[in-house]
Short mmCIF file of C-alpha atoms in Angstrom, two decimals:
data_model
loop_
_atom_site.label_atom_id
_atom_site.label_comp_id
_atom_site.label_asym_id
_atom_site.label_seq_id
_atom_site.Cartn_x
_atom_site.Cartn_y
_atom_site.Cartn_z
CA MET A 133 93.37 177.19 137.71
CA PHE A 134 90.09 178.76 136.56
CA LYS A 135 91.48 179.03 133.05
CA ASN A 136 92.03 175.26 132.99
CA LEU A 137 88.58 174.66 134.46
CA PHE A 138 86.89 176.76 131.76
CA SER A 139 88.95 175.05 129.07
CA PHE A 140 87.84 171.66 130.40
CA LYS A 141 84.21 172.84 130.52
CA ASN A 142 84.37 174.00 126.89
CA THR A 143 85.91 170.70 125.83
CA ILE A 144 83.13 168.73 127.52
CA GLN A 145 80.42 170.98 126.05
CA ASN A 146 81.86 170.57 122.56
CA LEU A 147 81.53 166.80 122.87
CA TYR A 148 77.77 167.18 122.91
CA LYS A 149 77.40 169.72 120.12
CA PRO A 150 76.06 168.34 116.90
CA GLY A 151 78.74 168.78 114.30
CA SER A 152 78.68 169.38 110.63
CA TYR A 153 80.35 166.79 108.48
CA ASP A 154 81.32 166.36 104.88
CA LEU A 155 78.75 163.89 103.61
CA GLU A 156 80.20 163.66 100.09
CA PRO A 157 82.17 160.42 100.76
CA TYR A 158 79.03 158.84 102.19
CA GLN A 159 76.92 160.01 99.27
CA ARG A 160 79.42 158.49 96.82
CA LEU A 161 79.26 155.16 98.67
CA LEU A 162 75.47 155.39 98.73
CA ALA A 163 75.43 155.93 94.95
CA ASP A 164 77.60 152.80 94.56
CA ILE A 165 75.20 150.85 96.79
CA ASP A 166 72.18 152.06 94.82
CA LYS A 167 73.73 150.86 91.53
CA ILE A 168 73.67 147.26 92.78
CA GLN A 169 70.39 145.67 91.75
CA LEU A 170 69.39 142.65 93.82
CA SER A 171 65.65 142.60 93.18
CA THR A 172 65.95 139.72 90.71
CA LEU A 173 67.72 137.50 93.23
CA ARG A 174 65.64 134.99 95.13
CA ASN A 175 66.34 134.34 98.80
CA GLU A 176 68.76 131.55 97.88
CA GLY A 177 70.69 133.99 95.69
CA LEU A 178 70.93 136.44 98.58
CA LYS A 179 72.23 133.66 100.84
CA ASN A 180 74.82 132.74 98.22
CA MET A 181 75.87 136.37 97.92
CA SER A 182 76.26 136.58 101.70
CA ALA A 183 78.37 133.42 101.74
CA GLY A 184 80.49 134.78 98.90
CA LEU A 185 81.14 138.04 100.73
CA LYS A 186 82.07 136.16 103.90
CA ARG A 187 84.43 133.92 101.92
CA GLN A 188 86.13 136.94 100.35
CA VAL A 189 86.75 138.47 103.79
CA GLN A 190 88.17 135.16 105.03
CA GLU A 191 90.50 135.16 102.02
CA GLY A 192 91.83 138.56 103.02
CA VAL A 193 89.71 141.04 101.08
CA SER A 194 89.13 144.17 103.15
CA PRO A 195 85.52 144.57 104.32
CA ASP A 196 85.78 148.19 103.17
CA GLN A 197 86.27 146.98 99.59
CA LEU A 198 83.07 144.95 99.86
CA LEU A 199 81.06 147.69 101.56
CA PRO A 200 78.78 148.56 98.61
CA GLU A 201 77.83 144.92 97.98
CA ALA A 202 77.43 144.14 101.68
CA PHE A 203 75.26 147.17 102.37
CA ALA A 204 73.16 146.57 99.25
CA LEU A 205 72.63 143.01 100.46
CA VAL A 206 71.68 144.06 103.98
CA ARG A 207 69.31 146.72 102.60
CA LYS A 208 67.57 144.15 100.38
CA VAL A 209 67.33 141.56 103.17
CA ALA A 210 65.97 144.17 105.62
CA HIS A 211 63.33 145.10 103.05
CA ARG A 212 62.30 141.50 102.44
CA VAL A 213 62.20 140.55 106.11
CA THR A 214 60.61 143.68 107.59
CA GLY A 215 58.87 145.17 104.57
CA MET A 216 60.77 148.40 105.24
CA ARG A 217 63.54 149.60 102.94
CA PRO A 218 66.20 151.53 104.88
CA PHE A 219 66.28 155.20 103.90
CA ASP A 220 69.45 156.82 102.58
CA VAL A 221 70.05 158.59 105.90
CA GLN A 222 69.90 155.21 107.65
CA MET A 223 72.39 153.77 105.19
CA ILE A 224 74.75 156.69 105.81
CA ALA A 225 74.44 156.14 109.57
CA GLY A 226 75.23 152.45 109.06
CA ILE A 227 78.31 153.29 106.98
CA ALA A 228 79.51 155.71 109.66
CA MET A 229 79.08 153.04 112.36
CA HIS A 230 80.89 150.52 110.16
CA GLN A 231 83.78 152.99 110.10
CA GLY A 232 83.78 153.14 113.89
CA LYS A 233 82.12 156.53 114.08
CA ILE A 234 79.17 157.57 116.18
CA ALA A 235 75.99 158.23 114.23
CA GLU A 236 73.46 160.41 115.98
CA MET A 237 69.89 160.60 114.78
CA GLN A 238 67.44 163.13 116.11
CA THR A 239 64.69 162.11 118.49
CA GLY A 240 61.71 161.03 116.46
CA ALA A 241 63.83 160.11 113.47
CA ILE A 242 62.35 157.18 111.65
CA GLY A 243 64.21 153.93 111.66
CA LYS A 244 66.99 154.17 114.21
CA THR A 245 66.65 150.42 114.54
CA LEU A 246 67.09 149.85 110.82
CA ASN A 247 70.33 151.79 110.69
CA LYS A 248 71.77 149.45 113.30
CA ILE A 249 70.99 146.53 111.00
CA GLN A 250 73.66 147.84 108.66
CA SER A 251 76.40 147.64 111.27
CA ILE A 252 75.17 144.27 112.51
CA GLY A 253 75.14 142.98 108.95
CA LYS A 254 78.88 143.46 108.66
CA SER A 255 79.45 140.82 111.33
CA ILE A 256 77.47 138.14 109.50
#
């Protein structure tokens, strides 16, 4: 009985341990996002891009295939609206949340709100 209790305790404790993760897939996606230049687009162009992405999803294109364009768009819109450009770590957190994962940022980390914009942006 005690053996099972200790096993359960260890399982629960491991849930709260920060893990180490392979960030390479996220860094590759981030590089793809960074290659997309939207600074020349006016607001109307950004709206058209958003509508185009939404149309593609409605036509059956996987949101994962559109991830670089969608996240580049959300990053640009966040910058224009708030004056703050999401940092790479915030983009990675947004990608993780898009994939249904939990993204933990340390207390005092800058921009926890901005990384949520990424996951909200996928529903627009």
